Each structure stands twice: as structure tokens, then as C-alpha cells.
Tab-separated table of C-alpha atoms and ligand atoms in Angstrom:
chain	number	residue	atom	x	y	z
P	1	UNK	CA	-23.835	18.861	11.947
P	2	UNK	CA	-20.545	19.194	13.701
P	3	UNK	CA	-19.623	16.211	11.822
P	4	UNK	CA	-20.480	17.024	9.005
P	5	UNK	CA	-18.214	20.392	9.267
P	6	UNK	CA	-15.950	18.623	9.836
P	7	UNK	CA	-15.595	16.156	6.866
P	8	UNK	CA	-15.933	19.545	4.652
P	9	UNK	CA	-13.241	21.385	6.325
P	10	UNK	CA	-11.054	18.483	5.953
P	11	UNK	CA	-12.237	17.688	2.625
P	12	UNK	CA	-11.810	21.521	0.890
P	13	UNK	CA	-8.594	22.175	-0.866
P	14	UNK	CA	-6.220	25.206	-0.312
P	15	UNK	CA	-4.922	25.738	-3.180
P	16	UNK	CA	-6.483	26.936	-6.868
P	17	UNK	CA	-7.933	23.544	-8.795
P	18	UNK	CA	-6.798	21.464	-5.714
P	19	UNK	CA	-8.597	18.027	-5.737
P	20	UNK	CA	-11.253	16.383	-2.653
P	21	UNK	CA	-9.773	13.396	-2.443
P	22	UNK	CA	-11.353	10.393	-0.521
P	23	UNK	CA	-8.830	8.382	0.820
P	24	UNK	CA	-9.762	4.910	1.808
P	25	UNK	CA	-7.715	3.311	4.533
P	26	UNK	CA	-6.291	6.265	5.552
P	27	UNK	CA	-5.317	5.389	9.137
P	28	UNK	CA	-3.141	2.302	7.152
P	29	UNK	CA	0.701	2.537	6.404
P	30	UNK	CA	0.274	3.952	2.696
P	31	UNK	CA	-2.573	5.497	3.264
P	32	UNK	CA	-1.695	7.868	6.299
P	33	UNK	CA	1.089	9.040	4.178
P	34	UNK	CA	-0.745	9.795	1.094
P	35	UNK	CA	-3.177	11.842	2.997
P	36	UNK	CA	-0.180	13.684	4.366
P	37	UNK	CA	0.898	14.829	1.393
P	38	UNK	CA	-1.927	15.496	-0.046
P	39	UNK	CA	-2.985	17.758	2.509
P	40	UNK	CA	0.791	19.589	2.637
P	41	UNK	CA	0.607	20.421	-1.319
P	42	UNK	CA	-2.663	21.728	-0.516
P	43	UNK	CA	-5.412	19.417	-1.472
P	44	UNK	CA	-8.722	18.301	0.482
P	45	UNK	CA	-8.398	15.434	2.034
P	46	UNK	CA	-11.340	12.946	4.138
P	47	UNK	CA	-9.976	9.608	5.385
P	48	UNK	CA	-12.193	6.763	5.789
P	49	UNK	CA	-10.968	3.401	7.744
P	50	UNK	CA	-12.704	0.907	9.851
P	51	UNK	CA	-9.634	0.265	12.450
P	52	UNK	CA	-9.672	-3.532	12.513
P	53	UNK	CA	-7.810	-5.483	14.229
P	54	UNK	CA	-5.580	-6.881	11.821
P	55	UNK	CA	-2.687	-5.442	13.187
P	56	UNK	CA	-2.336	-3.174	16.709
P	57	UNK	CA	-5.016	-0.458	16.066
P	58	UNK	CA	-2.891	1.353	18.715
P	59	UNK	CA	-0.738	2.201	15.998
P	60	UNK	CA	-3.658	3.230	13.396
P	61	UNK	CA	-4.516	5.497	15.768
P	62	UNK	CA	-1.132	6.950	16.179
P	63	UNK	CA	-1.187	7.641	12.566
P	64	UNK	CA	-4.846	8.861	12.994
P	65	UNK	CA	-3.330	11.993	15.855
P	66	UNK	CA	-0.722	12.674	13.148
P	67	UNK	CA	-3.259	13.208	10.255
P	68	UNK	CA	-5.479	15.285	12.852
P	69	UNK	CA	-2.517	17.490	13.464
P	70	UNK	CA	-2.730	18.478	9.573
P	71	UNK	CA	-6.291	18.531	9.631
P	72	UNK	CA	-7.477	15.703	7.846
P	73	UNK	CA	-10.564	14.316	9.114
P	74	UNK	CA	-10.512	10.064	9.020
P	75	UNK	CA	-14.424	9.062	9.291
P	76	UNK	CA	-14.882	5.542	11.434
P	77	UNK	CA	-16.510	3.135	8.653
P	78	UNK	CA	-16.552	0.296	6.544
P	79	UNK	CA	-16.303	0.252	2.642
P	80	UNK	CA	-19.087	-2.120	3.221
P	81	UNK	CA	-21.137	0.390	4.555
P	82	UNK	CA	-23.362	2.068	1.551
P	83	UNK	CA	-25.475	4.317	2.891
P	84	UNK	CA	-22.239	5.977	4.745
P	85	UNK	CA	-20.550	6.087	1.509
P	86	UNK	CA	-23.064	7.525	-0.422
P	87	UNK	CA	-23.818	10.423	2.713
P	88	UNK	CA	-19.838	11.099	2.370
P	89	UNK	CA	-20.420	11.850	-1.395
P	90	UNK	CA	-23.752	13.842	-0.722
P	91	UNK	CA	-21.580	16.054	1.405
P	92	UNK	CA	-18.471	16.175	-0.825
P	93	UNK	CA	-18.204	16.449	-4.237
P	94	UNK	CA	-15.130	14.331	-4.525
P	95	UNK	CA	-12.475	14.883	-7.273
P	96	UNK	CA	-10.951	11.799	-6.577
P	97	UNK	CA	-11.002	8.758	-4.876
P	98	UNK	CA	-7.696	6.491	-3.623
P	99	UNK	CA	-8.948	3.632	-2.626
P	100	UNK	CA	-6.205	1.768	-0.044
P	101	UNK	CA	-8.315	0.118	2.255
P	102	UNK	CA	-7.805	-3.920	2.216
P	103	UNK	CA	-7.221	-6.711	3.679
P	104	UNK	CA	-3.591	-7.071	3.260
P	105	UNK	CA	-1.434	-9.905	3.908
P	106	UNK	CA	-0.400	-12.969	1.905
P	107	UNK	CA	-0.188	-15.521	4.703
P	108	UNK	CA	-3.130	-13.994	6.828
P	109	UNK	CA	-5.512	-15.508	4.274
P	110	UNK	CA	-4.947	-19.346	5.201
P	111	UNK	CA	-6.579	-18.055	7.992
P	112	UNK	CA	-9.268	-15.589	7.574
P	113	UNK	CA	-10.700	-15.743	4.154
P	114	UNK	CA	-13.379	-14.160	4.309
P	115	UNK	CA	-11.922	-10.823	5.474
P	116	UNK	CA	-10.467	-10.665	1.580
P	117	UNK	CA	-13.551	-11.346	0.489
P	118	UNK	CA	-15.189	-9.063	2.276
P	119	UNK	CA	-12.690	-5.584	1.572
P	120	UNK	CA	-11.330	-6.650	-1.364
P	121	UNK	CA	-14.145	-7.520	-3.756
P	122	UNK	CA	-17.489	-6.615	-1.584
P	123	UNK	CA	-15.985	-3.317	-0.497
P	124	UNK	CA	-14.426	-2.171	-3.731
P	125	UNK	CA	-17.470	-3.403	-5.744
P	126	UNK	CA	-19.473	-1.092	-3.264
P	127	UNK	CA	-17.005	1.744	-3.561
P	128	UNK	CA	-17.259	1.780	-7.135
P	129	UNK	CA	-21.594	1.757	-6.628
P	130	UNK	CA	-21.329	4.595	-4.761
P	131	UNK	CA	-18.758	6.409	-7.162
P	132	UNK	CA	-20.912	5.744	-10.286
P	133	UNK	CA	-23.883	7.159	-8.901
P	134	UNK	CA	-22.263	10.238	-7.737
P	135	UNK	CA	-22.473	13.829	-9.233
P	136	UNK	CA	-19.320	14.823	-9.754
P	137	UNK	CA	-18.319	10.878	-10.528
P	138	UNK	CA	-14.812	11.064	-9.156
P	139	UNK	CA	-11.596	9.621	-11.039
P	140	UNK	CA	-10.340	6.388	-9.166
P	141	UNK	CA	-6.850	5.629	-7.810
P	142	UNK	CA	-6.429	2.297	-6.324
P	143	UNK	CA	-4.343	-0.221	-4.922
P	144	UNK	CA	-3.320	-3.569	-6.807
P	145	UNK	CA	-0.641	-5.431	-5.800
P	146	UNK	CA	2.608	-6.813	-7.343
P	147	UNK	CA	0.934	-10.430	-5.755
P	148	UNK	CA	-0.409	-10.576	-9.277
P	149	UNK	CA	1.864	-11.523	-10.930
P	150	UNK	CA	1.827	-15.111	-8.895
P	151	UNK	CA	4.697	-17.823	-10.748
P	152	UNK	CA	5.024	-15.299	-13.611
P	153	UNK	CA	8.602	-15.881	-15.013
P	154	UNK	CA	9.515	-13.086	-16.902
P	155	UNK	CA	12.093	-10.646	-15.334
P	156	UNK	CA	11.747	-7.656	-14.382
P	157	UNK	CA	7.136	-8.014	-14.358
P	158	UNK	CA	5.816	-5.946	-17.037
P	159	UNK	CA	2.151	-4.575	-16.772
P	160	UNK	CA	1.332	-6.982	-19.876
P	161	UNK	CA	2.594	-10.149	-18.161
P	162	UNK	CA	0.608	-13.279	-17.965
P	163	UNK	CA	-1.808	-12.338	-14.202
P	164	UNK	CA	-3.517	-15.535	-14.287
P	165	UNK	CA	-1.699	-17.366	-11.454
P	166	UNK	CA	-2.022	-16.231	-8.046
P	167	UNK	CA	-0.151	-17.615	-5.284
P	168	UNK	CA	-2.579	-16.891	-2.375
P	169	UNK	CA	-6.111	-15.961	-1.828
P	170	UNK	CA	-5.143	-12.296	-1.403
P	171	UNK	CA	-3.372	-12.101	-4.891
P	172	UNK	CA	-6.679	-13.709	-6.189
P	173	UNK	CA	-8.548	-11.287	-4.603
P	174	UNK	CA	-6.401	-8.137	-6.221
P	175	UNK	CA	-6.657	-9.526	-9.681
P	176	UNK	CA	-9.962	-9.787	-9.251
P	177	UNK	CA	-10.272	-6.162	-8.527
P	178	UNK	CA	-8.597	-5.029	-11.535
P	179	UNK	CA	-10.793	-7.411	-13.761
P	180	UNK	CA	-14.202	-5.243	-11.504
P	181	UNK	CA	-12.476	-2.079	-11.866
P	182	UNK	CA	-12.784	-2.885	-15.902
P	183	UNK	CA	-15.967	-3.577	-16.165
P	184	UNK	CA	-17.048	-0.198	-14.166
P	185	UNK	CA	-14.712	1.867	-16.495
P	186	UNK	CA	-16.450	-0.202	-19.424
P	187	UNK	CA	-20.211	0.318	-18.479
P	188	UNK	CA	-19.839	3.193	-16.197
P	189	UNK	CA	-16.795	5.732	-17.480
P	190	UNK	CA	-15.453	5.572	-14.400
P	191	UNK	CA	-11.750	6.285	-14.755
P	192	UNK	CA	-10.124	3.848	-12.964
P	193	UNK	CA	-5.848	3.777	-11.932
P	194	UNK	CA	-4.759	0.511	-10.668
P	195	UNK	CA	-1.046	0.480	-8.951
P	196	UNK	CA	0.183	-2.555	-8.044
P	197	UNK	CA	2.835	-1.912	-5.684
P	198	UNK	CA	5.642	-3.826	-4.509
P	199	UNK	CA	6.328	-4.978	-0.842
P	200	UNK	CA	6.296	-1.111	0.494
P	201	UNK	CA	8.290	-0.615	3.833
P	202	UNK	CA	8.940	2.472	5.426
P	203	UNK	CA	8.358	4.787	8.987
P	204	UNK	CA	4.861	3.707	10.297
P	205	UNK	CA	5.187	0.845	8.233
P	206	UNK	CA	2.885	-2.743	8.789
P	207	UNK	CA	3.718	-4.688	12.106
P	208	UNK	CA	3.046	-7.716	9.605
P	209	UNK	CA	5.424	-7.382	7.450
P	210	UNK	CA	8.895	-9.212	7.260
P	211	UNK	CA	11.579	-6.241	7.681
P	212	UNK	CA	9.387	-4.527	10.719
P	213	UNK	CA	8.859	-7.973	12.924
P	214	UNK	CA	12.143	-8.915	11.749
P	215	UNK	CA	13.272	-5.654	13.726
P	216	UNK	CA	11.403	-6.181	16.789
P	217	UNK	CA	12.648	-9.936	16.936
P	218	UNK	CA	16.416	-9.093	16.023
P	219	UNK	CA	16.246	-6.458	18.591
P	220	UNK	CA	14.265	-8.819	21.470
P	221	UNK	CA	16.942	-11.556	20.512
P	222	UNK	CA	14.289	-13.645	18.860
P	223	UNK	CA	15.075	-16.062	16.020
P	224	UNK	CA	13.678	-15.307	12.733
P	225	UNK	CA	12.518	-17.842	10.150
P	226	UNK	CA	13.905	-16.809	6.269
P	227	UNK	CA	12.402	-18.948	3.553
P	228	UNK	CA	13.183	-20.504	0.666
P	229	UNK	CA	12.350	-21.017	-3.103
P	230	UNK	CA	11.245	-24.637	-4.166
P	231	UNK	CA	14.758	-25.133	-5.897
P	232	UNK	CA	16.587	-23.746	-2.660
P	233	UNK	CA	17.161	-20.217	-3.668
P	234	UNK	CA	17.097	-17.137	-2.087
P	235	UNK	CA	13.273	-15.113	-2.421
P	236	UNK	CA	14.095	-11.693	-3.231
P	237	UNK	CA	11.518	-9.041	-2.943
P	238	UNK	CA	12.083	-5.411	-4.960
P	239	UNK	CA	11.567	-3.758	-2.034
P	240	UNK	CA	9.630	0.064	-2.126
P	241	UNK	CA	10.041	2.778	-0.557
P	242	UNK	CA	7.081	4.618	1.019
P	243	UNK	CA	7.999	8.228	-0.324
P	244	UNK	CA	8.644	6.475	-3.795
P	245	UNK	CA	5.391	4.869	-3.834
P	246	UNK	CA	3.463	7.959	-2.499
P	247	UNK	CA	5.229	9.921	-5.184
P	248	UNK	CA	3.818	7.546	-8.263
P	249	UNK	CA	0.285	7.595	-5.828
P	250	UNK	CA	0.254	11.430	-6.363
P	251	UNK	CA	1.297	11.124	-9.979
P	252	UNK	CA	-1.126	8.850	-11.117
P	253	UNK	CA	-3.747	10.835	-9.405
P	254	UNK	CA	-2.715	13.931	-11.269
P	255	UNK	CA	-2.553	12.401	-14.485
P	256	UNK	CA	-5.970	11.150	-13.894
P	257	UNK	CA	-8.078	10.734	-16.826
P	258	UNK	CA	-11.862	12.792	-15.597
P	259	UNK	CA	-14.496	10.146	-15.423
P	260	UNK	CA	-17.151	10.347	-18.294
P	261	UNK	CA	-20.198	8.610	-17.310
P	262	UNK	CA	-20.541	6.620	-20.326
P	263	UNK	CA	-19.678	3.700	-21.177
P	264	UNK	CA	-16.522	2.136	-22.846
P	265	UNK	CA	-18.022	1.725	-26.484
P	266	UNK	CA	-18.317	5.153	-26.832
P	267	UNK	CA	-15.858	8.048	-28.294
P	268	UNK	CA	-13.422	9.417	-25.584
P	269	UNK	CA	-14.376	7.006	-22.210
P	270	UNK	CA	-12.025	7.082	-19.682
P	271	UNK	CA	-9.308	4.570	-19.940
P	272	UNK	CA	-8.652	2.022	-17.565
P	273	UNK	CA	-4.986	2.104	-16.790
P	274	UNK	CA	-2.496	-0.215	-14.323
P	275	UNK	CA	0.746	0.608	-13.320
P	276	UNK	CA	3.819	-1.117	-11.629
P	277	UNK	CA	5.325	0.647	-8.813
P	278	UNK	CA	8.316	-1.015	-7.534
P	279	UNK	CA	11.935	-0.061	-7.004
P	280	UNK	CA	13.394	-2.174	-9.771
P	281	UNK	CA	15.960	-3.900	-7.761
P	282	UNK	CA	14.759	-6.668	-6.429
P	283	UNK	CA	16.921	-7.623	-2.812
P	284	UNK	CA	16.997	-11.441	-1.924
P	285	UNK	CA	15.638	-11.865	2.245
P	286	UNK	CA	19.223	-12.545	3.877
P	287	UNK	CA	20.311	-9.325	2.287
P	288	UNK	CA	17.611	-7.608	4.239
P	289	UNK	CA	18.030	-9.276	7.147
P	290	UNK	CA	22.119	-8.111	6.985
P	291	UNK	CA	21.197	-4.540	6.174
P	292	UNK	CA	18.987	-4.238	9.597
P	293	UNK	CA	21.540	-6.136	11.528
P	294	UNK	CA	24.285	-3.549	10.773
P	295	UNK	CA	22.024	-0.783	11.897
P	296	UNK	CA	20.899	-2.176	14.734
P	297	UNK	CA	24.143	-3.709	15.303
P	298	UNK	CA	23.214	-7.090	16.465
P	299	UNK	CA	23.545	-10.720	15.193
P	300	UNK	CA	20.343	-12.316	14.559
P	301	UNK	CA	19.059	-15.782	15.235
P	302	UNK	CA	18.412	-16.808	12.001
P	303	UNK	CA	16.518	-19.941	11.302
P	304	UNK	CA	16.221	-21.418	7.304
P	305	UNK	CA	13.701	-22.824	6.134
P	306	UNK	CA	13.986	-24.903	3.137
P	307	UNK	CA	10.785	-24.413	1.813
P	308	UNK	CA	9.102	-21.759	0.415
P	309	UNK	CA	6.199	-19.913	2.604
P	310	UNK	CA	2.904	-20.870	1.637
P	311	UNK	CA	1.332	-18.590	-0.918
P	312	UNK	CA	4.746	-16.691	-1.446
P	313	UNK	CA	6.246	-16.094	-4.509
P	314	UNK	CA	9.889	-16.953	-5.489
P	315	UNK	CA	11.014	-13.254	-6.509
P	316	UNK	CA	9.031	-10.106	-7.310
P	317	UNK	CA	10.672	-7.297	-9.755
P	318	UNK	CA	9.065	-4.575	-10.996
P	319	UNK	CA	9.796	-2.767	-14.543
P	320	UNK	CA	8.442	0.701	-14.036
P	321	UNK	CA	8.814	2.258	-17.698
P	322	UNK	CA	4.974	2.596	-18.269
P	323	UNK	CA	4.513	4.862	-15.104
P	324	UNK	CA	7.465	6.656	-15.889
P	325	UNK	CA	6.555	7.613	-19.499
P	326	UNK	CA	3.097	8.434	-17.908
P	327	UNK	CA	3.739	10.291	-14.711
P	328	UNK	CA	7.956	10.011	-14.452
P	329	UNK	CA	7.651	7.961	-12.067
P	330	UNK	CA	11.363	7.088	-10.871
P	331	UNK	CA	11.991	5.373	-7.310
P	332	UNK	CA	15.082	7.221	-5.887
P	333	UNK	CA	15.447	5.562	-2.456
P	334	UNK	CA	17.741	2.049	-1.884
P	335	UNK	CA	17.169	-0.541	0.617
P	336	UNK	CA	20.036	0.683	3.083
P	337	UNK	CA	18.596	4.121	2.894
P	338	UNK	CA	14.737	3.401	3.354
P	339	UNK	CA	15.441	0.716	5.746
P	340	UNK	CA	18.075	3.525	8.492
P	341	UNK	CA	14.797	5.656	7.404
P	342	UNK	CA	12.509	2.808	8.993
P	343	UNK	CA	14.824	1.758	11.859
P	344	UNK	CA	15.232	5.339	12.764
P	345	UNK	CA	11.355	5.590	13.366
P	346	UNK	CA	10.822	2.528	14.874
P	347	UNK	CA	13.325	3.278	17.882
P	348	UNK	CA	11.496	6.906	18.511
P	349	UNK	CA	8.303	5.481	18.018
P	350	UNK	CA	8.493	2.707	20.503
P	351	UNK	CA	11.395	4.154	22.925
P	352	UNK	CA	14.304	1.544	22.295
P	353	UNK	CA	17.322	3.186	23.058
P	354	UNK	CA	19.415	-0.287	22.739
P	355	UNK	CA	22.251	-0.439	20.175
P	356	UNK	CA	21.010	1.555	17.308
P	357	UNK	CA	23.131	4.753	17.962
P	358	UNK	CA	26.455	2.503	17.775
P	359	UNK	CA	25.109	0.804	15.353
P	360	UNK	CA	25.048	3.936	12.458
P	361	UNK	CA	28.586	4.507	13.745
P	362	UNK	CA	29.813	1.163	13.066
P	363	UNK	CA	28.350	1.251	9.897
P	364	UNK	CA	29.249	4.798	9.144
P	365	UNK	CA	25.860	5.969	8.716
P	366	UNK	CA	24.574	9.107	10.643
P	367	UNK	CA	21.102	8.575	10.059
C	401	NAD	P1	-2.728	-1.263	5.816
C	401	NAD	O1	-3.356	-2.507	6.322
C	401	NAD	O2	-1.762	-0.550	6.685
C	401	NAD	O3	-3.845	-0.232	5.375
C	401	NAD	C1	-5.148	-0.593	4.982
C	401	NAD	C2	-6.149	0.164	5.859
C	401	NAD	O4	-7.459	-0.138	5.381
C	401	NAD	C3	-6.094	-0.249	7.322
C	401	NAD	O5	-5.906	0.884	8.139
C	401	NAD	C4	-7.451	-0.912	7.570
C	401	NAD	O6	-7.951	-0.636	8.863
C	401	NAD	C5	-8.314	-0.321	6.488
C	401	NAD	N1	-9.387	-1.224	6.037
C	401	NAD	C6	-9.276	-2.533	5.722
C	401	NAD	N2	-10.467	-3.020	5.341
C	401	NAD	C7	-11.351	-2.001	5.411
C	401	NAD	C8	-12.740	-1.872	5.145
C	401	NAD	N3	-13.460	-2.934	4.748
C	401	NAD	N4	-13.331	-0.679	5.319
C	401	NAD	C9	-12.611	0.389	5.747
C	401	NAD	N5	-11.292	0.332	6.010
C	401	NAD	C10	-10.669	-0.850	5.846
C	401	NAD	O7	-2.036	-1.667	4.435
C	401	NAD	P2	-1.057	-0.841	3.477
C	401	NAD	O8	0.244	-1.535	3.482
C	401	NAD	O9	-1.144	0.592	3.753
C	401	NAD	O10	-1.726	-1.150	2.071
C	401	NAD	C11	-2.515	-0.208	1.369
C	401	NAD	C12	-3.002	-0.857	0.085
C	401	NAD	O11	-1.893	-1.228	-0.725
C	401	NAD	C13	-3.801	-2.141	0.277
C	401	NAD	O12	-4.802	-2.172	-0.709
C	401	NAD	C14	-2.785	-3.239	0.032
C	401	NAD	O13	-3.405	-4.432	-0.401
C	401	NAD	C15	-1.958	-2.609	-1.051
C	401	NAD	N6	-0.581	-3.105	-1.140
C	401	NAD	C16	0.305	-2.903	-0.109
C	401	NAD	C17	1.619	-3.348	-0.229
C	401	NAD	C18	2.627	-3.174	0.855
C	401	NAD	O14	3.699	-3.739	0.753
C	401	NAD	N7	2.375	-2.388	1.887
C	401	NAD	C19	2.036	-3.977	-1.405
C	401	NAD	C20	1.103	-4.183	-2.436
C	401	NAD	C21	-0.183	-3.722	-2.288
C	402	UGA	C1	3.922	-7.711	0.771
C	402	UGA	C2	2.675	-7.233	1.533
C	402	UGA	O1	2.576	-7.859	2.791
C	402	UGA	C3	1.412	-7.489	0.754
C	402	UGA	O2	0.330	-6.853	1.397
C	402	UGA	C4	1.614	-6.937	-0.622
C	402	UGA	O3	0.504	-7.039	-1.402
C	402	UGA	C5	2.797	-7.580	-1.290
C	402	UGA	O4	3.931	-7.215	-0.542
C	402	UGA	C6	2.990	-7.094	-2.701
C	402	UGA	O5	4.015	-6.565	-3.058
C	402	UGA	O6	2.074	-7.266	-3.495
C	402	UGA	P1	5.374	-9.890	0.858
C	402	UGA	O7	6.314	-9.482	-0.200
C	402	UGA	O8	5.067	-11.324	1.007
C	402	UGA	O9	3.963	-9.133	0.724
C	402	UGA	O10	5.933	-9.244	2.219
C	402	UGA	P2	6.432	-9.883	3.577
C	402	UGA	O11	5.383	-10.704	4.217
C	402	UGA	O12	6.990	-8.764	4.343
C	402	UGA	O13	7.586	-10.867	3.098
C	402	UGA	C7	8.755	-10.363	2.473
C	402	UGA	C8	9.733	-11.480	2.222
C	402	UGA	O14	10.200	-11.990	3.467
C	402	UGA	C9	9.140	-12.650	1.471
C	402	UGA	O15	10.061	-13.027	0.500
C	402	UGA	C10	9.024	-13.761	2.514
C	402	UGA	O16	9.266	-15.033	1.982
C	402	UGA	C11	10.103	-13.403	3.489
C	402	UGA	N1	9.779	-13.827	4.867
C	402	UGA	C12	8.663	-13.383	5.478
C	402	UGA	C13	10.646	-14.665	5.545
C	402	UGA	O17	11.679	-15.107	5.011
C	402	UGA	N2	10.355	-15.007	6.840
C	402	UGA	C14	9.231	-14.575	7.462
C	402	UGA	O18	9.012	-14.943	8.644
C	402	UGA	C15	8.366	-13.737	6.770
């Protein structure tokens, strides 16, 4: 009973038509920040994440005493877990759902996968059970990934662009939720929002990812390893910023279409719709790595590798004009700024006091 309180206190908006939005993976990077600002313009908002151990879970649960702080409740579960789900939605009568909970990780999937398996196609298939059968049915924002666009060519990626060539069992995985996701919105009316977002850094960002180990290493004096295409070129990666990408989250959920609960052959079904949200500059890897050793003023090791990593993709550029024209989406933030953002947090949050404060005066920046 107390816990059930609970996930309807958290879940109630404060403001007049606010939304209950479910928001899966809410102790995760892009997920802890949605649900902030969800909650700070007002809307209800329950969190649901499992904690694994894919990264620390120290640092989940940082994110998870932030989100308390604002009142918004993250329930302990697995998408996996039905009957859970469908209690959550017997209690709530969600608005919306965005749905962020995944395995992530390109290279992790050489080695466990299973896990993708498991979140990405089990857990959103059961997700989407659970949303069909509910009363309200609740209009679906969820996570795709710029990963599937694999050895497309064309530059910058348009949403039409060829999808039919992953690089790694993850981007398989994410295409194969947006091909799911349209067969729900087809039989079910579910209205379903795909965003496939491009490498998203950013304060409480993934320990997995290239620009926050590369941090930790630089700063430790470790060598880092930077790749390279096939043909010896740089990669380059249009690097997001979180606030950007939590922006277009917000504006694709309010531009929403409502669910209908019938199917796609008949007059005015919800539309199944996918977005790009990147940055539209892509910034090739030694770039990045120069941009965090100004601010943290210090040389690092660096080690190339003349081969690309396996399941990576040579470049990754995102042309944004469909979310835009659909929700004015426009990313504002450049890789120098979001990364002095990032750098910023990651001294506070783990008590470095090393270099960094000479560093933004050597490079003119005052943080
Ligand atoms: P994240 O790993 O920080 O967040 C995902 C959260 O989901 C984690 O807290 C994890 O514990 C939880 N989770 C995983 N499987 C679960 C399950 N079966 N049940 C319940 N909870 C589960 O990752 P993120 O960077 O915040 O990514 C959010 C979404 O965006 C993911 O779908 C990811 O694939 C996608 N994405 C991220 C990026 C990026 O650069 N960060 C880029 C493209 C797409
Ligand atoms: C990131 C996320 O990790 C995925 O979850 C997400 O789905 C994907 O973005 C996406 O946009 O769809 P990725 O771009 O591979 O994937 O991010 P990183 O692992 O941080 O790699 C970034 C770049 O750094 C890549 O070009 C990679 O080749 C390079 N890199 C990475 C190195 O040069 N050295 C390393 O040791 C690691």
C-alpha cells in the first residue's frame, strides 16, 4: 500500500493536462534526465529500471537520490517482468510511455548477446503487451539508435535511408525494434515515436562510452586506443548533447499522436513515426580526444589503431529536418561546450581536483 502511494504520488502531474509518463530506464544516463524534466515542467513521472550491472550501479543509484530529491519514484524491475508491468498500469493510467531501458553498447555484444536479446526485443515486445492491453493505451516514445544506419553511405543519414545493414548485434537489435514497434501501431493503434539518437554524452553520462573513459584514462595517465576506418580515416561521430536530446525527447512526446486502439487499415490510426536526433556535425575521435585534453590540460597517451573497432561504423551524421518541421527540434550545444559541461561534472562528481581549474584558464574557458 505504501508502495503503491508512492508510484501515484510520483506518477500525478502538477500542472493542468500534464501527462503520467512511464519512463523506462530511468536510473540510465538519458533517462534520469528526462524524468528530471519532466517532473520540473510539471508532469507525473514513475521510473522503472532493473540496475544491472552493465556499468557501476553505484552511479545508477546516484542518479536514483537525485530523481528522489524531485520526487520521482523509480520502481526496481525488469521490462521482462509482465505481471509488474501490467500492476504499474492497473495503478496508473499512463499518458505516455518513454521507453529507454536497453542494453546499450556496440562492443558489449561480442560478449553478452543475449542481454540484447533479452531488453531489446523480449522486453520491448512485452512493453508494448502490456501497453495494448491497457485502458488508457498510452502513446509510445522510444529509443532507436543512429546504429541503424550500419555502412549506410549517404551524408548527413536521413530517416528514409537504406537500415538494412547493421554493424553489430545491438544495431540489429534496434532495427528490429522499430520493424515490432510497426506492427503494434499496425494491429494495435498504438502510437509509437522512435528516436534514434546519436552517440549522446553529457553530466552523468555512460562510464562505457569513449569521451567519459577517455577522461578517466587521460586524467589517470592511461593510454587510450583511437580507431580507425578500413581505408585509414578518421571515425567521426556527430556527437549529442544530453539537453539537446532531452529537448527533441520532450518534443516528440508532446507532439504525440493519442493511441487509437485499432488497427492500421482503418481511418485515422495512429502513425508510426521515427526521428533522427543528432547534432548535425559530425566530430572525427582525435578531435575529441584534443577538446578534453585542453580542459583537462594534459597530454594523453594515445595509441592508433589501424583498424576499425569491431561492429563500429566509419562516421555517423545525423540530418534532423524531419524532427524539426515536426517538433523544431534544433540542437544548440557544440562539442567544446557539452564536453567543459561533462568534464565539469565528472571532477565534482568523483572529487578530482587535478589540473582541470588551470586547464579552463589555459584554454580561456571559465566553465
Ligand atoms: P543507460 O544504459 O544509461 O540506460 C538504460 C537503463 O535501462 C539502465 O539504467 C539499465 O539499468 C536499464 N535497463 C536495461 N535493461 C533493462 C531491463 N530489461 N529492464 C529494466 N531496465 C533495464 O543508457 P542510455 O545511454 O541512457 O540510453 C538510453 C536509450 O537510448 C537506450 O535505449 C539506448 O540504446 C539508446 N541510445 C543511447 C545512445 C547514447 O549515446 N547514449 C545513443 C543511441 C541510442
Ligand atoms: C554510442 C552508444 O554507446 C550506443 O549505445 C549508441 O546506440 C550509439 O552511440 C548510437 O549513436 O547509436 P558509439 O558511437 O560507438 O555508440 O560510442 P562510443 O563507444 O563512445 O565510441 C565513440 C567513438 O569513439 C567511436 O567512433 C569509436 O570508434 C571511438 N573509440 C571508442 C575509440 O577510438 N577508442 C575506444 O577505445 C573506444
Amino acid at each position: 500500500a505504501a508502495w503503491e502511494k508512492q508510484v501515484r504520488l510520483s506518477s500525478t502531474p502538477r500542472r493542468t493536462n500534464g501527462f503520467s509518463v512511464l519512463v523506462t530506464g530511468a536510473a540510465g544516463f538519458v533517462g534520469s534526465h528526462c524524468s528530471l524534466a519532466l517532473k520540473k515542467r510539471g508532469d507525473g513521472v514513475l521510473g522503472l529500471d532493473n540496475f544491472n550491472n552493465y556499468y557501476d550501479p553505484s552511479l545508477k543509484r546516484a542518479r536514483q537520490k537525485l530523481l528522489s530529491k524531485h520526487q520521482v519514484f523509480i520502481v526496481e524491475g525488469d521490462l521482462n517482468d509482465g505481471p509488474l508491468l501490467t500492476k504499474l498500469f492497473d495503478v496508473v493510467p499512463f499518458t505516455h510511455v518513454l521507453h529507454l531501458a536497453a542494453q546499450a553498447g556496440v562492443r558489449y555484444a561480442m560478449q553478452n548477446p543475449q542481454s540484447y536479446i533479452s531488453s531489446n526485443i523480449a522486453g520491448f515486445v512485452n512493453l508494448l503487451e502490456v501497453a495494448k492491453a491497457a485502458n488508457p493505451q498510452p502513446s509510445i516514445v522510444w529509443a532507436s539508435s543512429s546504429s541503424v544506419y550500419g555502412l549506410n553511405t549517404e551524408n548527413p543519414f536521413s530517416e528514409r535511408d537504406r537500415t538494412d545493414q547493421p554493424a553489430s548485434l545491438y544495431a540489429a537489435t534496434k532495427k528490429a525494434g522499430e520493424e515490432i514497434a510497426h506492427t503494434y501501431n499496425h494491429i494495435y493503434g498504438l502510437s509509437l515515436t522512435g528516436l534514434r539518437f546519436f552517440t549522446v554524452y553529457g553530466p552523468w553520462g555512460r562510464p562505457d562510452m569513449a569521451y567519459f573513459f577517455f577522461t578517466k584514462d587521460i586524467l589517470q595517465g592511461k593510454s587510450i586506443d583511437i580507431y580507425k576506418t578500413h581505408d585509414q580515416k578518421e571515425v567521426a561521430r556527430d556527437f549529442t548533447y544530453i539537453d539537446d536530446v532531452v529537448k527533441g525527447c520532450l518534443g516528440a512526446l508532446d507532439t504525440a499522436e493519442k493511441s487509437t486502439g485499432s488497427g492500421g487499415k482503418k481511418k485515422g490510426a495512429a502513425q508510426l513515426r521515427v526521428y533522427n536526433l543528432g547534432n548535425t556535425s559530425p566530430v572525427p575521435v582525435g578531435r575529441l580526444v584534443s577538446i578534453l585534453e585542453g580542459l583537462l590540460s594534459t597530454k594523453a597517451k594515445k595509441h592508433v589503431i589501424t583498424m576499425p573497432r569491431n561492429g563500429d561504423v566509419p562516421f555517423t551524421h545525423a540530418n534532423v529536418t524531419l524532427a524539426f518541421r515536426d517538433f523544431g527540434y534544433k540542437p544548440t550545444t557544440d562539442l567544446s561546450t557539452g564536453l567543459r559541461k561533462f568534464v565539469k561534472w565528472y571532477i565534482s562528481y568523483y572529487g578530482i581536483q587535478s589540473k582541470t581549474r588551470k586547464g579552463s584558464q589555459a584554454t580561456g574557458e571559465s566553465g
